[in-house]
PDB file of C-alpha atoms in Angstrom:
ATOM      1  CA  MET A 155     348.151  40.204  67.316  1.00 43.00           C
ATOM      2  CA  ARG A 156     346.015  42.402  69.507  1.00 45.00           C
ATOM      3  CA  MET A 157     347.560  41.274  72.731  1.00 40.00           C
ATOM      4  CA  PHE A 158     350.982  41.726  71.117  1.00 38.00           C
ATOM      5  CA  SER A 159     350.233  45.228  70.130  1.00 43.00           C
ATOM      6  CA  LEU A 160     348.949  46.031  73.733  1.00 39.00           C
ATOM      7  CA  LEU A 161     352.115  44.807  75.211  1.00 38.00           C
ATOM      8  CA  PHE A 162     354.358  47.104  73.136  1.00 40.00           C
ATOM      9  CA  ASN A 163     352.004  50.066  72.576  1.00 45.00           C
ATOM     10  CA  ARG A 164     351.470  52.323  75.606  1.00 44.00           C
ATOM     11  CA  GLU A 165     348.893  54.371  73.857  1.00 46.00           C
ATOM     12  CA  ALA A 166     346.907  51.226  73.121  1.00 49.00           C
ATOM     13  CA  ILE A 167     347.024  50.237  76.756  1.00 41.00           C
ATOM     14  CA  TYR A 168     345.592  53.674  77.795  1.00 43.00           C
ATOM     15  CA  LYS A 169     342.960  53.466  75.155  1.00 48.00           C
ATOM     16  CA  GLU A 170     342.022  49.959  76.297  1.00 45.00           C
ATOM     17  CA  LEU A 171     341.710  51.213  79.840  1.00 42.00           C
ATOM     18  CA  GLY A 172     339.638  54.087  78.718  1.00 46.00           C
ATOM     19  CA  LEU A 173     342.177  56.801  79.664  1.00 45.00           C
ATOM     20  CA  ASP A 174     342.386  59.850  77.559  1.00 46.00           C
ATOM     21  CA  SER A 175     346.157  60.363  77.873  1.00 44.00           C
ATOM     22  CA  ILE A 176     349.451  59.291  79.360  1.00 44.00           C
ATOM     23  CA  GLU A 177     349.077  62.103  81.993  1.00 48.00           C
ATOM     24  CA  SER A 178     345.845  60.567  83.302  1.00 49.00           C
ATOM     25  CA  ILE A 179     347.626  57.343  84.279  1.00 53.00           C
ATOM     26  CA  SER A 180     350.867  58.961  85.175  1.00 66.00           C
ATOM     27  CA  TYR A 181     349.176  61.091  87.744  1.00 64.00           C
ATOM     28  CA  TYR A 182     347.716  58.262  89.716  1.00 68.00           C
ATOM     29  CA  ASP A 183     351.078  56.507  89.339  1.00 75.00           C
ATOM     30  CA  ASP A 184     352.710  59.520  91.008  1.00 78.00           C
ATOM     31  CA  VAL A 185     349.976  59.505  93.660  1.00 77.00           C
ATOM     32  CA  TRP A 186     350.687  55.838  94.467  1.00 80.00           C
ATOM     33  CA  LYS A 187     354.396  56.367  94.567  1.00 82.00           C
ATOM     34  CA  ARG A 188     354.009  59.315  96.993  1.00 83.00           C
ATOM     35  CA  LEU A 189     351.621  57.306  99.105  1.00 84.00           C
ATOM     36  CA  LYS A 190     353.923  54.396  99.257  1.00 84.00           C
ATOM     37  CA  LYS A 191     356.631  56.572 100.642  1.00 86.00           C
ATOM     38  CA  ASN A 192     354.483  57.292 103.641  1.00 86.00           C
ATOM     39  CA  LYS A 193     355.099  54.349 105.893  1.00 89.00           C
ATOM     40  CA  PHE A 194     352.300  55.106 108.436  1.00 91.00           C
ATOM     41  CA  ALA A 195     349.808  55.432 105.477  1.00 90.00           C
ATOM     42  CA  THR A 196     350.958  52.118 104.094  1.00 92.00           C
ATOM     43  CA  ILE A 197     350.557  50.534 107.442  1.00 94.00           C
ATOM     44  CA  SER A 198     347.064  51.978 107.738  1.00 94.00           C
ATOM     45  CA  ILE A 199     346.124  50.527 104.451  1.00 93.00           C
ATOM     46  CA  GLY A 200     346.994  47.101 105.710  1.00 94.00           C
ATOM     47  CA  VAL A 201     345.143  47.673 108.964  1.00 96.00           C
ATOM     48  CA  ILE A 202     342.059  48.799 107.048  1.00 95.00           C
ATOM     49  CA  PHE A 203     342.297  45.845 104.712  1.00 96.00           C
ATOM     50  CA  PHE A 204     342.508  43.547 107.606  1.00 96.00           C
ATOM     51  CA  LEU A 205     339.452  45.122 109.223  1.00 96.00           C
ATOM     52  CA  VAL A 206     337.488  44.775 106.030  1.00 95.00           C
ATOM     53  CA  MET A 207     338.396  40.947 105.869  1.00 96.00           C
ATOM     54  CA  VAL A 208     337.469  40.597 109.458  1.00 96.00           C
ATOM     55  CA  ALA A 209     334.028  42.087 108.815  1.00 94.00           C
ATOM     56  CA  ILE A 210     333.494  40.014 105.613  1.00 95.00           C
ATOM     57  CA  PHE A 211     334.553  36.745 107.125  1.00 95.00           C
ATOM     58  CA  ALA A 212     333.237  37.206 110.643  1.00 94.00           C
ATOM     59  CA  PRO A 213     331.175  34.080 110.686  1.00 93.00           C
ATOM     60  CA  LEU A 214     334.195  32.061 109.672  1.00 94.00           C
ATOM     61  CA  ILE A 215     336.817  33.560 112.041  1.00 94.00           C
ATOM     62  CA  SER A 216     334.632  34.172 115.020  1.00 94.00           C
ATOM     63  CA  PRO A 217     335.366  31.400 117.687  1.00 93.00           C
ATOM     64  CA  PHE A 218     331.889  31.670 119.100  1.00 94.00           C
ATOM     65  CA  ASP A 219     328.300  32.920 118.186  1.00 93.00           C
ATOM     66  CA  PRO A 220     328.320  36.599 119.432  1.00 93.00           C
ATOM     67  CA  LEU A 221     324.804  36.168 120.745  1.00 91.00           C
ATOM     68  CA  LEU A 222     325.447  32.808 122.523  1.00 90.00           C
ATOM     69  CA  GLN A 223     324.903  33.226 126.333  1.00 91.00           C
ATOM     70  CA  ASP A 224     326.513  31.053 129.015  1.00 89.00           C
ATOM     71  CA  LEU A 225     325.755  32.500 132.412  1.00 89.00           C
ATOM     72  CA  THR A 226     328.234  29.960 133.981  1.00 88.00           C
ATOM     73  CA  GLN A 227     331.020  31.685 132.113  1.00 89.00           C
ATOM     74  CA  LYS A 228     330.004  35.379 132.754  1.00 91.00           C
ATOM     75  CA  LEU A 229     332.591  38.086 133.467  1.00 91.00           C
ATOM     76  CA  LYS A 230     335.563  35.795 132.917  1.00 91.00           C
ATOM     77  CA  GLY A 231     338.971  37.432 132.182  1.00 89.00           C
ATOM     78  CA  PRO A 232     341.099  36.388 129.184  1.00 92.00           C
ATOM     79  CA  SER A 233     341.774  32.666 128.976  1.00 91.00           C
ATOM     80  CA  LEU A 234     342.730  30.117 126.291  1.00 91.00           C
ATOM     81  CA  GLN A 235     338.971  29.347 125.719  1.00 91.00           C
ATOM     82  CA  HIS A 236     337.943  33.042 125.587  1.00 91.00           C
ATOM     83  CA  LEU A 237     340.934  35.031 124.493  1.00 92.00           C
ATOM     84  CA  MET A 238     339.338  38.452 125.470  1.00 93.00           C
ATOM     85  CA  GLY A 239     337.170  37.131 128.259  1.00 92.00           C
ATOM     86  CA  THR A 240     333.334  37.177 128.499  1.00 93.00           C
ATOM     87  CA  ASP A 241     330.770  39.755 129.183  1.00 92.00           C
ATOM     88  CA  GLU A 242     328.042  39.904 131.823  1.00 91.00           C
ATOM     89  CA  LEU A 243     325.864  37.286 129.975  1.00 91.00           C
ATOM     90  CA  GLY A 244     328.835  34.888 129.344  1.00 92.00           C
ATOM     91  CA  ARG A 245     329.135  35.989 125.677  1.00 94.00           C
ATOM     92  CA  ASP A 246     332.574  35.775 124.052  1.00 94.00           C
ATOM     93  CA  ILE A 247     333.974  39.383 123.858  1.00 94.00           C
ATOM     94  CA  LEU A 248     336.416  38.500 120.989  1.00 95.00           C
ATOM     95  CA  SER A 249     333.483  37.326 118.882  1.00 95.00           C
ATOM     96  CA  ARG A 250     331.467  40.337 119.640  1.00 95.00           C
ATOM     97  CA  ILE A 251     334.247  42.668 118.686  1.00 95.00           C
ATOM     98  CA  ILE A 252     334.706  40.838 115.447  1.00 96.00           C
ATOM     99  CA  TYR A 253     330.996  41.311 114.598  1.00 95.00           C
ATOM    100  CA  GLY A 254     331.136  44.843 115.837  1.00 94.00           C
ATOM    101  CA  THR A 255     333.688  45.554 113.015  1.00 95.00           C
ATOM    102  CA  ARG A 256     330.792  45.063 110.622  1.00 93.00           C
ATOM    103  CA  ILE A 257     328.800  47.725 112.346  1.00 92.00           C
ATOM    104  CA  SER A 258     331.547  50.291 112.627  1.00 91.00           C
ATOM    105  CA  LEU A 259     332.740  49.863 108.953  1.00 93.00           C
ATOM    106  CA  SER A 260     329.194  49.922 107.570  1.00 92.00           C
ATOM    107  CA  VAL A 261     328.294  53.024 109.658  1.00 91.00           C
ATOM    108  CA  GLY A 262     331.454  54.825 108.338  1.00 90.00           C
ATOM    109  CA  ILE A 263     330.924  53.863 104.707  1.00 90.00           C
ATOM    110  CA  ILE A 264     327.113  54.061 104.269  1.00 91.00           C
ATOM    111  CA  SER A 265     326.790  57.314 106.211  1.00 90.00           C
ATOM    112  CA  GLU A 266     329.497  58.885 104.033  1.00 90.00           C
ATOM    113  CA  ILE A 267     327.328  57.972 100.973  1.00 91.00           C
ATOM    114  CA  PHE A 268     324.597  60.140 102.445  1.00 90.00           C
ATOM    115  CA  VAL A 269     327.240  62.906 103.118  1.00 91.00           C
ATOM    116  CA  LEU A 270     328.417  62.653  99.618  1.00 91.00           C
ATOM    117  CA  VAL A 271     325.024  62.807  97.931  1.00 91.00           C
ATOM    118  CA  ILE A 272     323.902  65.673 100.102  1.00 92.00           C
ATOM    119  CA  GLY A 273     327.119  67.690 100.511  1.00 93.00           C
ATOM    120  CA  VAL A 274     328.489  67.381  97.053  1.00 92.00           C
ATOM    121  CA  THR A 275     325.129  68.154  95.365  1.00 92.00           C
ATOM    122  CA  LEU A 276     324.307  71.280  97.453  1.00 93.00           C
ATOM    123  CA  GLY A 277     327.937  72.421  97.500  1.00 92.00           C
ATOM    124  CA  ALA A 278     328.235  72.142  93.621  1.00 92.00           C
ATOM    125  CA  MET A 279     324.918  74.014  93.125  1.00 92.00           C
ATOM    126  CA  ALA A 280     325.866  76.825  95.431  1.00 92.00           C
ATOM    127  CA  GLY A 281     329.327  77.194  94.016  1.00 91.00           C
ATOM    128  CA  TYR A 282     328.360  77.084  90.325  1.00 90.00           C
ATOM    129  CA  TYR A 283     325.038  79.006  90.154  1.00 90.00           C
ATOM    130  CA  GLY A 284     325.792  81.528  92.894  1.00 87.00           C
ATOM    131  CA  GLY A 285     323.204  84.229  93.507  1.00 88.00           C
ATOM    132  CA  LYS A 286     320.131  83.365  95.520  1.00 91.00           C
ATOM    133  CA  ILE A 287     320.911  79.645  95.329  1.00 92.00           C
ATOM    134  CA  ASP A 288     324.227  80.193  96.932  1.00 92.00           C
ATOM    135  CA  ILE A 289     322.719  82.511  99.617  1.00 93.00           C
ATOM    136  CA  ILE A 290     320.019  79.911 100.455  1.00 94.00           C
ATOM    137  CA  ILE A 291     322.450  76.958 100.658  1.00 94.00           C
ATOM    138  CA  SER A 292     325.076  78.945 102.538  1.00 92.00           C
ATOM    139  CA  ARG A 293     322.604  79.936 105.219  1.00 93.00           C
ATOM    140  CA  LEU A 294     321.397  76.326 105.305  1.00 92.00           C
ATOM    141  CA  ILE A 295     324.949  75.255 105.870  1.00 91.00           C
ATOM    142  CA  GLU A 296     325.546  77.790 108.648  1.00 90.00           C
ATOM    143  CA  ILE A 297     322.299  76.696 110.389  1.00 89.00           C
ATOM    144  CA  PHE A 298     323.232  73.011 110.427  1.00 88.00           C
ATOM    145  CA  ALA A 299     326.791  73.670 111.319  1.00 86.00           C
ATOM    146  CA  SER A 300     325.872  75.969 114.297  1.00 86.00           C
ATOM    147  CA  PHE A 301     324.483  73.098 116.322  1.00 82.00           C
ATOM    148  CA  PRO A 302     326.891  71.157 118.595  1.00 83.00           C
ATOM    149  CA  PHE A 303     327.636  67.962 116.589  1.00 81.00           C
ATOM    150  CA  ILE A 304     326.829  65.296 119.340  1.00 83.00           C
ATOM    151  CA  LEU A 305     323.901  67.182 120.705  1.00 85.00           C
ATOM    152  CA  PHE A 306     322.422  67.510 117.138  1.00 85.00           C
ATOM    153  CA  ALA A 307     322.970  63.825 116.648  1.00 86.00           C
ATOM    154  CA  ILE A 308     321.311  62.859 119.891  1.00 87.00           C
ATOM    155  CA  ALA A 309     318.338  65.134 118.892  1.00 87.00           C
ATOM    156  CA  VAL A 310     318.060  63.565 115.420  1.00 86.00           C
ATOM    157  CA  MET A 311     318.194  59.984 116.962  1.00 87.00           C
ATOM    158  CA  PHE A 312     315.570  61.041 119.554  1.00 85.00           C
ATOM    159  CA  VAL A 313     313.197  62.101 116.662  1.00 86.00           C
ATOM    160  CA  LEU A 314     313.962  59.064 114.348  1.00 85.00           C
ATOM    161  CA  GLY A 315     314.370  56.479 117.062  1.00 84.00           C
ATOM    162  CA  THR A 316     317.131  53.960 117.601  1.00 83.00           C
ATOM    163  CA  GLY A 317     318.514  51.501 115.225  1.00 84.00           C
ATOM    164  CA  ILE A 318     321.347  51.076 112.840  1.00 85.00           C
ATOM    165  CA  ILE A 319     319.320  52.471 109.805  1.00 87.00           C
ATOM    166  CA  ASN A 320     318.497  55.685 111.709  1.00 88.00           C
ATOM    167  CA  VAL A 321     322.285  56.000 112.712  1.00 89.00           C
ATOM    168  CA  PHE A 322     323.141  56.031 109.027  1.00 88.00           C
ATOM    169  CA  ILE A 323     320.586  58.643 108.305  1.00 88.00           C
ATOM    170  CA  ALA A 324     321.468  60.795 111.381  1.00 87.00           C
ATOM    171  CA  ILE A 325     325.127  60.959 110.616  1.00 87.00           C
ATOM    172  CA  GLY A 326     324.458  61.725 106.898  1.00 86.00           C
ATOM    173  CA  VAL A 327     322.041  64.593 107.755  1.00 85.00           C
ATOM    174  CA  ILE A 328     324.532  66.063 110.317  1.00 85.00           C
ATOM    175  CA  GLY A 329     327.797  65.554 108.546  1.00 87.00           C
ATOM    176  CA  TRP A 330     327.216  66.908 105.027  1.00 90.00           C
ATOM    177  CA  THR A 331     328.071  70.612 105.904  1.00 90.00           C
ATOM    178  CA  GLY A 332     331.908  70.233 105.813  1.00 89.00           C
ATOM    179  CA  MET A 333     331.712  68.509 102.462  1.00 91.00           C
ATOM    180  CA  ALA A 334     329.338  71.153 100.990  1.00 93.00           C
ATOM    181  CA  ARG A 335     331.616  73.861 102.090  1.00 92.00           C
ATOM    182  CA  PHE A 336     334.774  72.516 100.481  1.00 91.00           C
ATOM    183  CA  VAL A 337     333.060  71.525  97.320  1.00 92.00           C
ATOM    184  CA  ARG A 338     331.460  75.048  97.085  1.00 92.00           C
ATOM    185  CA  GLY A 339     334.852  76.758  97.592  1.00 90.00           C
ATOM    186  CA  ASN A 340     336.568  74.572  94.933  1.00 90.00           C
ATOM    187  CA  ILE A 341     333.659  75.046  92.450  1.00 91.00           C
ATOM    188  CA  ILE A 342     333.839  78.847  92.823  1.00 90.00           C
ATOM    189  CA  GLN A 343     337.589  78.762  91.860  1.00 88.00           C
ATOM    190  CA  LEU A 344     337.253  76.226  89.088  1.00 87.00           C
ATOM    191  CA  LYS A 345     334.276  77.762  87.295  1.00 86.00           C
ATOM    192  CA  GLU A 346     336.430  80.846  86.249  1.00 83.00           C
ATOM    193  CA  LYS A 347     338.837  78.615  84.327  1.00 83.00           C
ATOM    194  CA  GLU A 348     339.109  78.724  80.487  1.00 84.00           C
ATOM    195  CA  TYR A 349     337.971  75.219  79.887  1.00 82.00           C
ATOM    196  CA  ILE A 350     334.641  75.986  81.620  1.00 84.00           C
ATOM    197  CA  SER A 351     334.157  78.982  79.479  1.00 82.00           C
ATOM    198  CA  ALA A 352     334.844  76.844  76.464  1.00 84.00           C
ATOM    199  CA  ALA A 353     332.307  74.262  77.596  1.00 81.00           C
ATOM    200  CA  LYS A 354     329.711  76.966  78.051  1.00 82.00           C
ATOM    201  CA  ALA A 355     330.499  78.339  74.561  1.00 83.00           C
ATOM    202  CA  ASN A 356     329.904  74.817  73.236  1.00 83.00           C
ATOM    203  CA  GLY A 357     326.441  74.816  74.652  1.00 81.00           C
ATOM    204  CA  ALA A 358     327.019  72.502  77.667  1.00 80.00           C
ATOM    205  CA  SER A 359     324.308  72.764  80.327  1.00 83.00           C
ATOM    206  CA  GLY A 360     324.896  73.654  83.920  1.00 79.00           C
ATOM    207  CA  PRO A 361     324.529  70.086  85.310  1.00 85.00           C
ATOM    208  CA  ALA A 362     326.794  68.746  82.489  1.00 86.00           C
ATOM    209  CA  ILE A 363     329.455  71.256  83.236  1.00 87.00           C
ATOM    210  CA  ILE A 364     329.280  70.454  87.122  1.00 87.00           C
ATOM    211  CA  PHE A 365     329.361  66.606  86.747  1.00 86.00           C
ATOM    212  CA  LYS A 366     331.748  66.284  83.696  1.00 85.00           C
ATOM    213  CA  HIS A 367     334.128  69.214  84.279  1.00 84.00           C
ATOM    214  CA  LEU A 368     334.100  70.659  87.783  1.00 88.00           C
ATOM    215  CA  LEU A 369     333.497  67.636  90.106  1.00 87.00           C
ATOM    216  CA  PRO A 370     336.239  65.434  88.586  1.00 85.00           C
ATOM    217  CA  ASN A 371     338.695  68.267  89.396  1.00 84.00           C
ATOM    218  CA  CYS A 372     337.427  68.272  93.039  1.00 85.00           C
ATOM    219  CA  LEU A 373     338.011  64.602  93.454  1.00 84.00           C
ATOM    220  CA  SER A 374     341.260  65.012  95.392  1.00 82.00           C
ATOM    221  CA  VAL A 375     339.505  67.110  98.062  1.00 83.00           C
ATOM    222  CA  ILE A 376     336.445  64.728  98.068  1.00 89.00           C
ATOM    223  CA  ILE A 377     338.525  61.589  98.577  1.00 87.00           C
ATOM    224  CA  VAL A 378     340.466  63.191 101.404  1.00 87.00           C
ATOM    225  CA  LEU A 379     337.338  64.440 103.155  1.00 89.00           C
ATOM    226  CA  VAL A 380     335.609  61.105 102.889  1.00 90.00           C
ATOM    227  CA  THR A 381     338.580  59.294 104.389  1.00 90.00           C
ATOM    228  CA  LEU A 382     338.845  61.720 107.242  1.00 88.00           C
ATOM    229  CA  ASP A 383     335.091  61.812 107.819  1.00 91.00           C
ATOM    230  CA  ILE A 384     334.762  57.934 108.227  1.00 92.00           C
ATOM    231  CA  PRO A 385     336.580  57.881 111.636  1.00 91.00           C
ATOM    232  CA  SER A 386     334.268  60.777 112.892  1.00 90.00           C
ATOM    233  CA  ALA A 387     331.208  58.665 111.793  1.00 91.00           C
ATOM    234  CA  ILE A 388     332.614  55.658 113.615  1.00 92.00           C
ATOM    235  CA  MET A 389     333.190  57.498 116.825  1.00 91.00           C
ATOM    236  CA  LEU A 390     329.779  59.204 116.580  1.00 90.00           C
ATOM    237  CA  GLU A 391     328.111  55.741 116.229  1.00 90.00           C
ATOM    238  CA  ALA A 392     330.098  54.502 119.240  1.00 90.00           C
ATOM    239  CA  THR A 393     329.069  57.634 121.262  1.00 89.00           C
ATOM    240  CA  LEU A 394     325.486  57.108 120.351  1.00 89.00           C
ATOM    241  CA  SER A 395     325.568  53.408 121.140  1.00 89.00           C
ATOM    242  CA  PHE A 396     327.293  54.119 124.436  1.00 88.00           C
ATOM    243  CA  LEU A 397     324.368  56.534 125.261  1.00 86.00           C
ATOM    244  CA  GLY A 398     321.817  53.840 124.286  1.00 86.00           C
ATOM    245  CA  LEU A 399     320.655  55.788 121.187  1.00 86.00           C
ATOM    246  CA  GLY A 400     322.513  53.761 118.462  1.00 85.00           C
ATOM    247  CA  VAL A 401     322.747  50.161 117.845  1.00 84.00           C
ATOM    248  CA  GLN A 402     320.471  48.131 120.144  1.00 85.00           C
ATOM    249  CA  PRO A 403     321.014  44.761 121.813  1.00 83.00           C
ATOM    250  CA  PRO A 404     321.677  42.099 121.089  1.00 85.00           C
ATOM    251  CA  MET A 405     323.591  43.390 118.086  1.00 87.00           C
ATOM    252  CA  ALA A 406     327.400  43.697 118.866  1.00 88.00           C
ATOM    253  CA  SER A 407     328.513  47.341 118.812  1.00 90.00           C
ATOM    254  CA  TRP A 408     331.902  48.637 120.212  1.00 93.00           C
ATOM    255  CA  GLY A 409     330.202  51.555 121.807  1.00 91.00           C
ATOM    256  CA  SER A 410     327.392  49.575 123.478  1.00 90.00           C
ATOM    257  CA  MET A 411     330.071  47.022 124.749  1.00 92.00           C
ATOM    258  CA  ILE A 412     331.808  49.834 126.470  1.00 92.00           C
ATOM    259  CA  ASP A 413     328.514  51.108 127.944  1.00 90.00           C
ATOM    260  CA  HIS A 414     327.651  47.742 129.442  1.00 90.00           C
ATOM    261  CA  ALA A 415     331.240  47.323 130.666  1.00 91.00           C
ATOM    262  CA  LYS A 416     331.376  50.457 132.813  1.00 88.00           C
ATOM    263  CA  LEU A 417     329.423  48.758 135.598  1.00 88.00           C
ATOM    264  CA  PHE A 418     332.113  46.016 135.747  1.00 89.00           C
ATOM    265  CA  MET A 419     335.313  48.058 135.237  1.00 85.00           C
ATOM    266  CA  MET A 420     336.755  47.288 138.681  1.00 85.00           C
ATOM    267  CA  HIS A 421     335.955  43.564 138.486  1.00 85.00           C
ATOM    268  CA  VAL A 422     336.929  42.900 134.755  1.00 88.00           C
ATOM    269  CA  PRO A 423     338.745  45.929 133.292  1.00 89.00           C
ATOM    270  CA  THR A 424     339.554  44.135 130.064  1.00 90.00           C
ATOM    271  CA  TYR A 425     335.836  44.076 129.236  1.00 92.00           C
ATOM    272  CA  ALA A 426     335.922  47.802 128.362  1.00 91.00           C
ATOM    273  CA  LEU A 427     339.641  47.813 127.344  1.00 93.00           C
ATOM    274  CA  PHE A 428     339.360  45.555 124.187  1.00 94.00           C
ATOM    275  CA  PRO A 429     336.477  47.247 122.452  1.00 94.00           C
ATOM    276  CA  GLY A 430     338.059  50.663 123.293  1.00 93.00           C
ATOM    277  CA  ILE A 431     341.291  49.473 121.575  1.00 95.00           C
ATOM    278  CA  ALA A 432     339.309  48.323 118.532  1.00 95.00           C
ATOM    279  CA  ILE A 433     337.775  51.828 118.177  1.00 95.00           C
ATOM    280  CA  MET A 434     341.213  53.582 118.701  1.00 95.00           C
ATOM    281  CA  VAL A 435     342.949  51.375 116.077  1.00 95.00           C
ATOM    282  CA  THR A 436     340.184  51.839 113.492  1.00 95.00           C
ATOM    283  CA  VAL A 437     339.948  55.597 113.946  1.00 94.00           C
ATOM    284  CA  LEU A 438     343.711  56.026 113.876  1.00 95.00           C
ATOM    285  CA  ALA A 439     344.113  53.832 110.724  1.00 95.00           C
ATOM    286  CA  PHE A 440     341.607  55.992 108.751  1.00 94.00           C
ATOM    287  CA  ASN A 441     342.915  59.212 110.136  1.00 93.00           C
ATOM    288  CA  THR A 442     346.527  58.320 109.172  1.00 93.00           C
ATOM    289  CA  LEU A 443     345.450  57.118 105.760  1.00 92.00           C
ATOM    290  CA  GLY A 444     343.478  60.341 105.278  1.00 89.00           C
ATOM    291  CA  ASP A 445     346.516  62.430 106.098  1.00 88.00           C
ATOM    292  CA  GLY A 446     348.595  60.345 103.700  1.00 88.00           C
ATOM    293  CA  LEU A 447     346.079  60.653 100.752  1.00 87.00           C
ATOM    294  CA  ARG A 448     345.890  64.377 101.398  1.00 84.00           C
ATOM    295  CA  ASP A 449     349.712  64.754 100.896  1.00 83.00           C
ATOM    296  CA  ALA A 450     349.822  62.222  98.011  1.00 83.00           C
ATOM    297  CA  LEU A 451     346.849  63.574  95.968  1.00 78.00           C
ATOM    298  CA  ASP A 452     347.724  67.184  96.290  1.00 65.00           C
ATOM    299  CA  PRO A 453     350.555  68.516  98.481  1.00 55.00           C
ATOM    300  CA  ASN A 454     348.760  71.924  98.410  1.00 56.00           C
ATOM    301  CA  LEU A 455     346.051  70.364 100.575  1.00 49.00           C
ATOM    302  CA  LYS A 456     348.456  69.909 103.502  1.00 49.00           C
ATOM    303  CA  ASN A 457     347.247  73.056 105.190  1.00 47.00           C
ATOM    304  CA  MET A 458     343.603  72.311 104.490  1.00 46.00           C
TER     305      MET A 458
END
């Protein structure tokens, strides 16, 4: 009987899903419908899903061990045995690109967790409390944002040292300012709404108002910013690895592969070409999806 009632009672379905009203589910239905109309965003979802699957199942689909060296096969062009050729140590380039997907996606996702924690927390505090707290956090944002992005990243990596964990930290420490600014601006607008005044009248504390009432209404902006920041993080990791400050050998990283390939560009141009294409496709997919999500979640964000 319970299943029968769920099938024919929409309100029961919403209650079962933990949704407060029909509007809460219809909004996301509308978002999905708008997103599906964007063909480029839909293709980008497919590309990103494919990349995620490649990263997860890398050991199963990789034709060779990415660390396996065979000096008798070094610097070979594409062939039936090695579809993308081999590097200067005879390692299979396709296998290293497949494993490099893990590095790039993990950097993009994990570093954005640092950005979210720092940027959303400080931006929400500055926007809601105002006064001296807002002044201090705003000056802090200005200080961090005033440094050239790549130079600041190089300086942070120089202090922390090389390695994938330090890349996560460096990108998080550097990239939180944009998130904090947007969250702060949205909180300043939303905190004057009537439902916030009602929450205060009911005795809700500051943190409760921020996390239960204000941040959920900033979710559209946060989702868009995260999606658009991921490709920036991927590009920064590739740049740091290219400069020798990011992921260290023998780990496979697209940026370090291009760095090693620069000495052999004339002899084996495909060595640098394939990891470059991997970076381009990944960054383009996330940027296109971010644009699509921006338009789907809130058309007013189009000029953001």
